[in-house]
PDB file of C-alpha atoms and ligand atoms in Angstrom:
ATOM      1  CA  UNK A   1     -69.160 -47.440   2.163  1.00  0.00           C
ATOM      2  CA  UNK A   2     -72.563 -45.988   2.210  1.00  0.00           C
ATOM      3  CA  UNK A   3     -73.219 -43.388   5.085  1.00  0.00           C
ATOM      4  CA  UNK A   4     -75.900 -44.789   7.549  1.00  0.00           C
ATOM      5  CA  UNK A   5     -76.836 -41.653   8.480  1.00  0.00           C
ATOM      6  CA  UNK A   6     -77.259 -38.603   6.252  1.00  0.00           C
ATOM      7  CA  UNK A   7     -78.366 -35.016   7.620  1.00  0.00           C
ATOM      8  CA  UNK A   8     -79.357 -32.279   5.456  1.00  0.00           C
ATOM      9  CA  UNK A   9     -79.556 -28.380   5.540  1.00  0.00           C
ATOM     10  CA  UNK A  10     -82.224 -27.734   2.994  1.00  0.00           C
ATOM     11  CA  UNK A  11     -81.231 -24.331   1.947  1.00  0.00           C
ATOM     12  CA  UNK A  12     -81.873 -22.044  -1.098  1.00  0.00           C
ATOM     13  CA  UNK A  13     -85.606 -22.561  -1.756  1.00  0.00           C
ATOM     14  CA  UNK A  14     -85.845 -18.635  -1.590  1.00  0.00           C
ATOM     15  CA  UNK A  15     -83.102 -17.963  -4.080  1.00  0.00           C
ATOM     16  CA  UNK A  16     -84.536 -20.413  -6.270  1.00  0.00           C
ATOM     17  CA  UNK A  17     -87.676 -18.802  -6.633  1.00  0.00           C
ATOM     18  CA  UNK A  18     -86.173 -15.318  -6.759  1.00  0.00           C
ATOM     19  CA  UNK A  19     -84.252 -16.342  -9.802  1.00  0.00           C
ATOM     20  CA  UNK A  20     -87.568 -17.390 -11.659  1.00  0.00           C
ATOM     21  CA  UNK A  21     -89.405 -14.124 -10.433  1.00  0.00           C
ATOM     22  CA  UNK A  22     -91.627 -16.264  -8.397  1.00  0.00           C
ATOM     23  CA  UNK A  23     -92.754 -15.579  -4.768  1.00  0.00           C
ATOM     24  CA  UNK A  24     -90.532 -16.941  -1.947  1.00  0.00           C
ATOM     25  CA  UNK A  25     -92.973 -19.298  -1.132  1.00  0.00           C
ATOM     26  CA  UNK A  26     -92.965 -21.128  -4.617  1.00  0.00           C
ATOM     27  CA  UNK A  27     -89.440 -22.219  -3.494  1.00  0.00           C
ATOM     28  CA  UNK A  28     -90.652 -24.126  -0.252  1.00  0.00           C
ATOM     29  CA  UNK A  29     -93.528 -25.686  -2.344  1.00  0.00           C
ATOM     30  CA  UNK A  30     -91.061 -26.914  -4.808  1.00  0.00           C
ATOM     31  CA  UNK A  31     -88.587 -28.034  -2.200  1.00  0.00           C
ATOM     32  CA  UNK A  32     -91.399 -30.520  -0.956  1.00  0.00           C
ATOM     33  CA  UNK A  33     -90.762 -32.371  -4.266  1.00  0.00           C
ATOM     34  CA  UNK A  34     -87.064 -32.525  -3.297  1.00  0.00           C
ATOM     35  CA  UNK A  35     -87.760 -33.986  -0.102  1.00  0.00           C
ATOM     36  CA  UNK A  36     -89.449 -36.772  -2.116  1.00  0.00           C
ATOM     37  CA  UNK A  37     -86.860 -37.452  -4.147  1.00  0.00           C
ATOM     38  CA  UNK A  38     -83.843 -37.372  -1.271  1.00  0.00           C
ATOM     39  CA  UNK A  39     -85.987 -40.043   0.592  1.00  0.00           C
ATOM     40  CA  UNK A  40     -86.351 -42.186  -2.494  1.00  0.00           C
ATOM     41  CA  UNK A  41     -82.663 -42.077  -3.685  1.00  0.00           C
ATOM     42  CA  UNK A  42     -81.514 -42.694   0.236  1.00  0.00           C
ATOM     43  CA  UNK A  43     -83.668 -45.875   0.104  1.00  0.00           C
ATOM     44  CA  UNK A  44     -82.341 -46.897  -3.086  1.00  0.00           C
ATOM     45  CA  UNK A  45     -78.767 -46.161  -1.962  1.00  0.00           C
ATOM     46  CA  UNK A  46     -79.049 -47.994   1.342  1.00  0.00           C
ATOM     47  CA  UNK A  47     -78.939 -44.999   3.712  1.00  0.00           C
ATOM     48  CA  UNK A  48     -81.104 -46.080   6.950  1.00  0.00           C
ATOM     49  CA  UNK A  49     -81.208 -42.539   8.449  1.00  0.00           C
ATOM     50  CA  UNK A  50     -82.156 -39.290   6.657  1.00  0.00           C
ATOM     51  CA  UNK A  51     -82.764 -36.140   8.752  1.00  0.00           C
ATOM     52  CA  UNK A  52     -83.900 -32.814   7.258  1.00  0.00           C
ATOM     53  CA  UNK A  53     -83.764 -29.375   8.621  1.00  0.00           C
ATOM     54  CA  UNK A  54     -87.087 -27.822   7.892  1.00  0.00           C
ATOM     55  CA  UNK A  55     -87.582 -24.882  10.165  1.00  0.00           C
ATOM     56  CA  UNK A  56     -85.087 -23.586  12.532  1.00  0.00           C
ATOM     57  CA  UNK A  57     -85.731 -22.173  15.919  1.00  0.00           C
ATOM     58  CA  UNK A  58     -84.143 -18.782  14.489  1.00  0.00           C
ATOM     59  CA  UNK A  59     -86.882 -19.119  11.437  1.00  0.00           C
ATOM     60  CA  UNK A  60     -89.584 -17.540  13.398  1.00  0.00           C
ATOM     61  CA  UNK A  61     -87.889 -14.034  12.751  1.00  0.00           C
ATOM     62  CA  UNK A  62     -89.086 -14.416   9.102  1.00  0.00           C
ATOM     63  CA  UNK A  63     -91.941 -12.274   7.611  1.00  0.00           C
ATOM     64  CA  UNK A  64     -95.261 -13.506   9.004  1.00  0.00           C
ATOM     65  CA  UNK A  65     -96.740 -14.443   5.770  1.00  0.00           C
ATOM     66  CA  UNK A  66     -93.795 -16.730   5.016  1.00  0.00           C
ATOM     67  CA  UNK A  67     -94.285 -18.187   8.563  1.00  0.00           C
ATOM     68  CA  UNK A  68     -98.126 -19.127   7.942  1.00  0.00           C
ATOM     69  CA  UNK A  69     -97.032 -20.355   4.384  1.00  0.00           C
ATOM     70  CA  UNK A  70     -94.527 -22.766   5.976  1.00  0.00           C
ATOM     71  CA  UNK A  71     -96.626 -24.006   8.524  1.00  0.00           C
ATOM     72  CA  UNK A  72     -99.736 -24.454   6.116  1.00  0.00           C
ATOM     73  CA  UNK A  73     -97.392 -26.250   3.913  1.00  0.00           C
ATOM     74  CA  UNK A  74     -96.251 -28.790   7.072  1.00  0.00           C
ATOM     75  CA  UNK A  75     -99.910 -29.563   7.734  1.00  0.00           C
ATOM     76  CA  UNK A  76    -100.663 -30.256   4.163  1.00  0.00           C
ATOM     77  CA  UNK A  77     -97.781 -32.420   3.919  1.00  0.00           C
ATOM     78  CA  UNK A  78     -97.963 -34.400   6.963  1.00  0.00           C
ATOM     79  CA  UNK A  79    -101.942 -35.005   5.930  1.00  0.00           C
ATOM     80  CA  UNK A  80    -100.844 -36.490   2.824  1.00  0.00           C
ATOM     81  CA  UNK A  81     -97.644 -38.084   3.123  1.00  0.00           C
ATOM     82  CA  UNK A  82     -97.361 -39.784   6.313  1.00  0.00           C
ATOM     83  CA  UNK A  83     -99.731 -42.575   5.133  1.00  0.00           C
ATOM     84  CA  UNK A  84     -97.109 -42.814   2.042  1.00  0.00           C
ATOM     85  CA  UNK A  85     -94.519 -43.135   4.225  1.00  0.00           C
ATOM     86  CA  UNK A  86     -95.699 -45.860   6.121  1.00  0.00           C
ATOM     87  CA  UNK A  87     -96.970 -47.621   2.920  1.00  0.00           C
ATOM     88  CA  UNK A  88     -92.984 -47.562   2.030  1.00  0.00           C
ATOM     89  CA  UNK A  89     -91.801 -48.987   4.977  1.00  0.00           C
ATOM     90  CA  UNK A  90     -90.519 -45.676   6.403  1.00  0.00           C
ATOM     91  CA  UNK A  91     -90.419 -44.663   9.907  1.00  0.00           C
ATOM     92  CA  UNK A  92     -91.327 -40.978  10.756  1.00  0.00           C
ATOM     93  CA  UNK A  93     -89.981 -38.848  13.492  1.00  0.00           C
ATOM     94  CA  UNK A  94     -89.946 -35.112  14.600  1.00  0.00           C
ATOM     95  CA  UNK A  95     -87.260 -33.554  16.557  1.00  0.00           C
ATOM     96  CA  UNK A  96     -87.482 -29.822  17.763  1.00  0.00           C
ATOM     97  CA  UNK A  97     -89.323 -27.589  20.307  1.00  0.00           C
ATOM     98  CA  UNK A  98     -93.097 -28.713  19.213  1.00  0.00           C
ATOM     99  CA  UNK A  99     -94.523 -26.307  22.292  1.00  0.00           C
ATOM    100  CA  UNK A 100     -94.924 -23.481  19.595  1.00  0.00           C
ATOM    101  CA  UNK A 101     -96.993 -25.280  17.170  1.00  0.00           C
ATOM    102  CA  UNK A 102    -100.865 -25.352  16.825  1.00  0.00           C
ATOM    103  CA  UNK A 103    -102.256 -28.106  18.466  1.00  0.00           C
ATOM    104  CA  UNK A 104    -103.464 -29.681  14.895  1.00  0.00           C
ATOM    105  CA  UNK A 105     -99.872 -29.945  14.056  1.00  0.00           C
ATOM    106  CA  UNK A 106     -98.562 -31.769  17.300  1.00  0.00           C
ATOM    107  CA  UNK A 107    -101.614 -34.257  16.858  1.00  0.00           C
ATOM    108  CA  UNK A 108    -100.600 -34.812  13.457  1.00  0.00           C
ATOM    109  CA  UNK A 109     -96.887 -35.467  13.950  1.00  0.00           C
ATOM    110  CA  UNK A 110     -97.631 -37.752  17.055  1.00  0.00           C
ATOM    111  CA  UNK A 111     -99.914 -39.946  15.378  1.00  0.00           C
ATOM    112  CA  UNK A 112     -97.684 -40.359  12.470  1.00  0.00           C
ATOM    113  CA  UNK A 113     -94.845 -41.276  14.837  1.00  0.00           C
ATOM    114  CA  UNK A 114     -96.974 -43.862  16.327  1.00  0.00           C
ATOM    115  CA  UNK A 115     -98.023 -45.289  12.887  1.00  0.00           C
ATOM    116  CA  UNK A 116     -94.823 -45.625  11.399  1.00  0.00           C
ATOM    117  CA  UNK A 117     -93.008 -46.626  14.901  1.00  0.00           C
ATOM    118  CA  UNK A 118     -91.968 -50.129  13.531  1.00  0.00           C
ATOM    119  CA  UNK A 119     -90.929 -49.447  10.324  1.00  0.00           C
ATOM    120  CA  UNK A 120     -87.247 -50.155   9.425  1.00  0.00           C
ATOM    121  CA  UNK A 121     -86.653 -49.495   6.079  1.00  0.00           C
ATOM    122  CA  UNK A 122     -85.625 -45.495   6.539  1.00  0.00           C
ATOM    123  CA  UNK A 123     -85.871 -43.649   9.632  1.00  0.00           C
ATOM    124  CA  UNK A 124     -86.741 -40.293   8.390  1.00  0.00           C
ATOM    125  CA  UNK A 125     -86.489 -37.294  10.764  1.00  0.00           C
ATOM    126  CA  UNK A 126     -87.809 -33.794  10.306  1.00  0.00           C
ATOM    127  CA  UNK A 127     -86.133 -31.087  12.590  1.00  0.00           C
ATOM    128  CA  UNK A 128     -88.961 -28.761  12.982  1.00  0.00           C
ATOM    129  CA  UNK A 129     -88.293 -25.521  15.268  1.00  0.00           C
ATOM    130  CA  UNK A 130     -85.089 -27.739  16.129  1.00  0.00           C
ATOM    131  CA  UNK A 131     -81.962 -25.744  17.299  1.00  0.00           C
ATOM    132  CA  UNK A 132     -78.758 -27.351  18.595  1.00  0.00           C
ATOM    133  CA  UNK A 133     -78.437 -25.362  21.422  1.00  0.00           C
ATOM    134  CA  UNK A 134     -82.323 -25.753  22.516  1.00  0.00           C
ATOM    135  CA  UNK A 135     -81.361 -29.900  22.280  1.00  0.00           C
ATOM    136  CA  UNK A 136     -78.677 -29.537  24.510  1.00  0.00           C
ATOM    137  CA  UNK A 137     -80.103 -27.473  26.905  1.00  0.00           C
ATOM    138  CA  UNK A 138     -83.359 -29.628  27.036  1.00  0.00           C
ATOM    139  CA  UNK A 139     -81.232 -32.762  27.246  1.00  0.00           C
ATOM    140  CA  UNK A 140     -79.389 -31.461  30.510  1.00  0.00           C
ATOM    141  CA  UNK A 141     -82.608 -30.521  32.167  1.00  0.00           C
ATOM    142  CA  UNK A 142     -83.875 -33.797  31.429  1.00  0.00           C
ATOM    143  CA  UNK A 143     -81.202 -35.490  32.672  1.00  0.00           C
ATOM    144  CA  UNK A 144     -80.596 -33.784  35.797  1.00  0.00           C
ATOM    145  CA  UNK A 145     -84.263 -34.034  36.436  1.00  0.00           C
ATOM    146  CA  UNK A 146     -84.327 -37.762  36.151  1.00  0.00           C
ATOM    147  CA  UNK A 147     -80.933 -37.994  38.054  1.00  0.00           C
ATOM    148  CA  UNK A 148     -80.432 -35.554  40.398  1.00  0.00           C
ATOM    149  CA  UNK A 149     -77.143 -37.074  41.592  1.00  0.00           C
ATOM    150  CA  UNK A 150     -75.398 -36.307  38.471  1.00  0.00           C
ATOM    151  CA  UNK A 151     -75.046 -32.591  38.976  1.00  0.00           C
ATOM    152  CA  UNK A 152     -71.523 -33.153  40.638  1.00  0.00           C
ATOM    153  CA  UNK A 153     -70.444 -35.099  37.560  1.00  0.00           C
ATOM    154  CA  UNK A 154     -71.762 -36.617  34.342  1.00  0.00           C
ATOM    155  CA  UNK A 155     -70.105 -38.158  31.212  1.00  0.00           C
ATOM    156  CA  UNK A 156     -71.115 -37.751  27.656  1.00  0.00           C
ATOM    157  CA  UNK A 157     -73.087 -41.122  27.268  1.00  0.00           C
ATOM    158  CA  UNK A 158     -75.200 -40.108  30.541  1.00  0.00           C
ATOM    159  CA  UNK A 159     -76.404 -36.905  28.317  1.00  0.00           C
ATOM    160  CA  UNK A 160     -76.456 -38.474  24.747  1.00  0.00           C
ATOM    161  CA  UNK A 161     -79.705 -40.663  25.703  1.00  0.00           C
ATOM    162  CA  UNK A 162     -81.390 -37.391  26.337  1.00  0.00           C
ATOM    163  CA  UNK A 163     -81.037 -35.730  22.964  1.00  0.00           C
ATOM    164  CA  UNK A 164     -84.039 -35.509  20.938  1.00  0.00           C
ATOM    165  CA  UNK A 165     -82.555 -37.809  18.142  1.00  0.00           C
ATOM    166  CA  UNK A 166     -81.528 -40.566  20.840  1.00  0.00           C
ATOM    167  CA  UNK A 167     -82.933 -43.036  18.573  1.00  0.00           C
ATOM    168  CA  UNK A 168     -80.421 -42.803  15.672  1.00  0.00           C
ATOM    169  CA  UNK A 169     -76.611 -43.089  15.554  1.00  0.00           C
ATOM    170  CA  UNK A 170     -74.588 -39.728  15.274  1.00  0.00           C
ATOM    171  CA  UNK A 171     -74.826 -38.511  11.119  1.00  0.00           C
ATOM    172  CA  UNK A 172     -71.810 -39.693   8.785  1.00  0.00           C
ATOM    173  CA  UNK A 173     -72.408 -37.181   5.986  1.00  0.00           C
ATOM    174  CA  UNK A 174     -73.718 -33.670   6.440  1.00  0.00           C
ATOM    175  CA  UNK A 175     -74.805 -31.967   3.452  1.00  0.00           C
ATOM    176  CA  UNK A 176     -75.987 -27.981   3.228  1.00  0.00           C
ATOM    177  CA  UNK A 177     -77.292 -26.855  -0.270  1.00  0.00           C
ATOM    178  CA  UNK A 178     -77.574 -23.481  -1.083  1.00  0.00           C
ATOM    179  CA  UNK A 179     -73.972 -22.273  -0.966  1.00  0.00           C
ATOM    180  CA  UNK A 180     -73.964 -20.831   2.708  1.00  0.00           C
ATOM    181  CA  UNK A 181     -71.083 -22.601   4.589  1.00  0.00           C
ATOM    182  CA  UNK A 182     -72.350 -23.141   8.117  1.00  0.00           C
ATOM    183  CA  UNK A 183     -74.294 -24.920  10.673  1.00  0.00           C
ATOM    184  CA  UNK A 184     -77.044 -22.369  11.478  1.00  0.00           C
ATOM    185  CA  UNK A 185     -77.591 -24.269  14.830  1.00  0.00           C
ATOM    186  CA  UNK A 186     -78.402 -27.472  13.450  1.00  0.00           C
ATOM    187  CA  UNK A 187     -77.305 -30.622  15.149  1.00  0.00           C
ATOM    188  CA  UNK A 188     -74.174 -29.372  17.106  1.00  0.00           C
ATOM    189  CA  UNK A 189     -73.610 -31.963  19.538  1.00  0.00           C
ATOM    190  CA  UNK A 190     -74.138 -34.805  16.737  1.00  0.00           C
ATOM    191  CA  UNK A 191     -71.845 -33.149  14.147  1.00  0.00           C
ATOM    192  CA  UNK A 192     -68.741 -33.344  16.034  1.00  0.00           C
ATOM    193  CA  UNK A 193     -67.169 -36.127  13.904  1.00  0.00           C
ATOM    194  CA  UNK A 194     -69.625 -35.959  10.935  1.00  0.00           C
ATOM    195  CA  UNK A 195     -68.030 -35.276   7.319  1.00  0.00           C
ATOM    196  CA  UNK A 196     -69.259 -31.959   6.031  1.00  0.00           C
ATOM    197  CA  UNK A 197     -70.249 -31.381   2.598  1.00  0.00           C
ATOM    198  CA  UNK A 198     -71.451 -27.908   0.972  1.00  0.00           C
ATOM    199  CA  UNK A 199     -72.772 -27.197  -2.449  1.00  0.00           C
ATOM    200  CA  UNK A 200     -74.071 -24.434  -4.187  1.00  0.00           C
ATOM    201  CA  UNK A 201     -77.171 -26.517  -5.661  1.00  0.00           C
ATOM    202  CA  UNK A 202     -80.309 -24.799  -4.562  1.00  0.00           C
ATOM    203  CA  UNK A 203     -82.436 -27.136  -2.796  1.00  0.00           C
ATOM    204  CA  UNK A 204     -85.151 -27.355  -5.426  1.00  0.00           C
ATOM    205  CA  UNK A 205     -82.620 -28.299  -7.685  1.00  0.00           C
ATOM    206  CA  UNK A 206     -81.061 -31.106  -5.747  1.00  0.00           C
ATOM    207  CA  UNK A 207     -81.598 -34.533  -7.216  1.00  0.00           C
ATOM    208  CA  UNK A 208     -80.141 -38.254  -6.899  1.00  0.00           C
ATOM    209  CA  UNK A 209     -77.297 -37.300  -8.758  1.00  0.00           C
ATOM    210  CA  UNK A 210     -76.637 -34.236  -6.345  1.00  0.00           C
ATOM    211  CA  UNK A 211     -76.700 -37.065  -3.549  1.00  0.00           C
ATOM    212  CA  UNK A 212     -74.333 -39.446  -5.361  1.00  0.00           C
ATOM    213  CA  UNK A 213     -71.731 -36.499  -5.836  1.00  0.00           C
ATOM    214  CA  UNK A 214     -72.017 -35.820  -1.777  1.00  0.00           C
ATOM    215  CA  UNK A 215     -71.736 -39.550  -0.984  1.00  0.00           C
ATOM    216  CA  UNK A 216     -68.631 -39.933  -3.473  1.00  0.00           C
ATOM    217  CA  UNK A 217     -67.099 -37.033  -1.829  1.00  0.00           C
ATOM    218  CA  UNK A 218     -67.833 -38.904   1.474  1.00  0.00           C
ATOM    219  CA  UNK A 219     -66.234 -41.756   0.272  1.00  0.00           C
ATOM    220  CA  UNK A 220     -63.115 -40.272  -0.437  1.00  0.00           C
ATOM    221  CA  UNK A 221     -62.653 -38.948   3.091  1.00  0.00           C
ATOM    222  CA  UNK A 222     -60.662 -40.783   5.767  1.00  0.00           C
ATOM    223  CA  UNK A 223     -62.528 -40.704   8.918  1.00  0.00           C
ATOM    224  CA  UNK A 224     -59.405 -40.526  11.553  1.00  0.00           C
ATOM    225  CA  UNK A 225     -61.498 -39.830  14.678  1.00  0.00           C
ATOM    226  CA  UNK A 226     -58.212 -38.622  16.300  1.00  0.00           C
ATOM    227  CA  UNK A 227     -55.958 -41.345  15.330  1.00  0.00           C
ATOM    228  CA  UNK A 228     -53.265 -41.212  12.395  1.00  0.00           C
ATOM    229  CA  UNK A 229     -53.595 -42.251   9.037  1.00  0.00           C
ATOM    230  CA  UNK A 230     -51.086 -44.846   9.802  1.00  0.00           C
ATOM    231  CA  UNK A 231     -52.701 -46.402  12.637  1.00  0.00           C
ATOM    232  CA  UNK A 232     -55.750 -46.896  10.549  1.00  0.00           C
ATOM    233  CA  UNK A 233     -53.907 -48.658   7.597  1.00  0.00           C
ATOM    234  CA  UNK A 234     -52.136 -50.959   9.839  1.00  0.00           C
ATOM    235  CA  UNK A 235     -52.939 -54.424   8.547  1.00  0.00           C
ATOM    236  CA  UNK A 236     -55.117 -56.612  10.625  1.00  0.00           C
ATOM    237  CA  UNK A 237     -53.274 -59.636  11.952  1.00  0.00           C
ATOM    238  CA  UNK A 238     -53.726 -63.175   9.645  1.00  0.00           C
ATOM    239  CA  UNK A 239     -55.350 -65.642  11.843  1.00  0.00           C
ATOM    240  CA  UNK A 240     -54.047 -69.046  10.957  1.00  0.00           C
ATOM    241  CA  UNK A 241     -56.208 -71.803  11.065  1.00  0.00           C
TER     242      UNK A 241
HETATM  243  C1  IPE B 301     -84.403 -23.088   3.181  1.00  0.00           C
HETATM  244  O1  IPE B 301     -84.665 -22.210   2.151  1.00  0.00           O
HETATM  245  C2  IPE B 301     -85.928 -23.445   3.809  1.00  0.00           C
HETATM  246  C3  IPE B 301     -86.180 -22.884   5.097  1.00  0.00           C
HETATM  247  C4  IPE B 301     -85.274 -22.039   5.868  1.00  0.00           C
HETATM  248  C5  IPE B 301     -87.781 -22.940   5.433  1.00  0.00           C
HETATM  249  P1  IPE B 301     -84.652 -20.686   2.383  1.00  0.00           P
HETATM  250  O2  IPE B 301     -85.854 -20.084   2.741  1.00  0.00           O
HETATM  251  O3  IPE B 301     -83.673 -20.268   3.475  1.00  0.00           O
HETATM  252  O4  IPE B 301     -83.930 -20.198   0.994  1.00  0.00           O
HETATM  253  P2  IPE B 301     -82.756 -19.031   1.027  1.00  0.00           P
HETATM  254  O5  IPE B 301     -81.736 -19.080   1.608  1.00  0.00           O
HETATM  255  O6  IPE B 301     -83.805 -17.685   1.148  1.00  0.00           O
HETATM  256  O7  IPE B 301     -82.492 -19.000  -0.861  1.00  0.00           O
HETATM  257  C1  IPE B 302     -81.568 -23.229   8.281  1.00  0.00           C
HETATM  258  O1  IPE B 302     -81.313 -22.229   6.721  1.00  0.00           O
HETATM  259  C2  IPE B 302     -82.737 -23.774   8.174  1.00  0.00           C
HETATM  260  C3  IPE B 302     -83.272 -24.454   7.500  1.00  0.00           C
HETATM  261  C4  IPE B 302     -82.899 -25.112   6.345  1.00  0.00           C
HETATM  262  C5  IPE B 302     -84.664 -24.963   7.950  1.00  0.00           C
HETATM  263  P1  IPE B 302     -81.725 -20.713   6.827  1.00  0.00           P
HETATM  264  O2  IPE B 302     -81.448 -20.206   5.401  1.00  0.00           O
HETATM  265  O3  IPE B 302     -82.520 -20.203   8.058  1.00  0.00           O
HETATM  266  O4  IPE B 302     -80.354 -20.185   7.618  1.00  0.00           O
HETATM  267  P2  IPE B 302     -79.478 -18.759   7.693  1.00  0.00           P
HETATM  268  O5  IPE B 302     -80.026 -18.177   8.530  1.00  0.00           O
HETATM  269  O6  IPE B 302     -79.275 -18.430   6.394  1.00  0.00           O
HETATM  270  O7  IPE B 302     -77.875 -19.332   8.412  1.00  0.00           O
HETATM  271 MG1   MG B 303     -81.701 -19.776   3.451  1.00  0.00          MG
END
């Protein structure tokens, strides 16, 4: 089966550039091209939701020049690409704490989301100034503000509707490029039962073939959700006509 929702930590841009004696930001620029490739490959393979970690709440700790470059790149990409996404039937969404961004960026995001809201071919979510812990806190605050009676007790489903990505199913496949094997405060709640895949390939080198390898690995997994293998293999009863 093709994973319905793929979530990716796009890591390794800096190392890709360093290996070529280029400034780190050259890797980020190249990484944008990989984003285009990944979107196209996901559509071709029938993936319905693609979620990309573009900037974490911890990335503000980077050198000021690198942050400014990333913000400028984000603006340029938003300006140039959102219309193309729309033409290709892609719904565009952004999750994260947008309050830290320039008003111009927020406006681009909101306009892009509104323009593409009814598209159904692929939902592309960009996680920007996103942190899994931030998401859990903001969801809890929103839930309790709107339903103060829940302070005594609440269930998973009461909370899950307040997460930033409440419009998507939980990811089936998580991919991290760049060789690190950690979550780095990405979708903490949502990855509870996601299949994890780590590759040494640096994000600018990731291509359709790399995605196929990840999907192949996913297809070999048995998703048990707490059950035993035998329970899953139990033949379905034959219904007599
Ligand atoms: C990921 O690449 C992109 C962002 C975090 C914006 P890095 O910039 O983390 O690249 P490495 O890990 O230094 O190679
Ligand atoms: C995680 O990458 C965030 C993004 C890819 C946007 P980092 O490269 O910043 O992660 P750490 O800090 O090495 O864990
Ligand atoms: Mg990194």
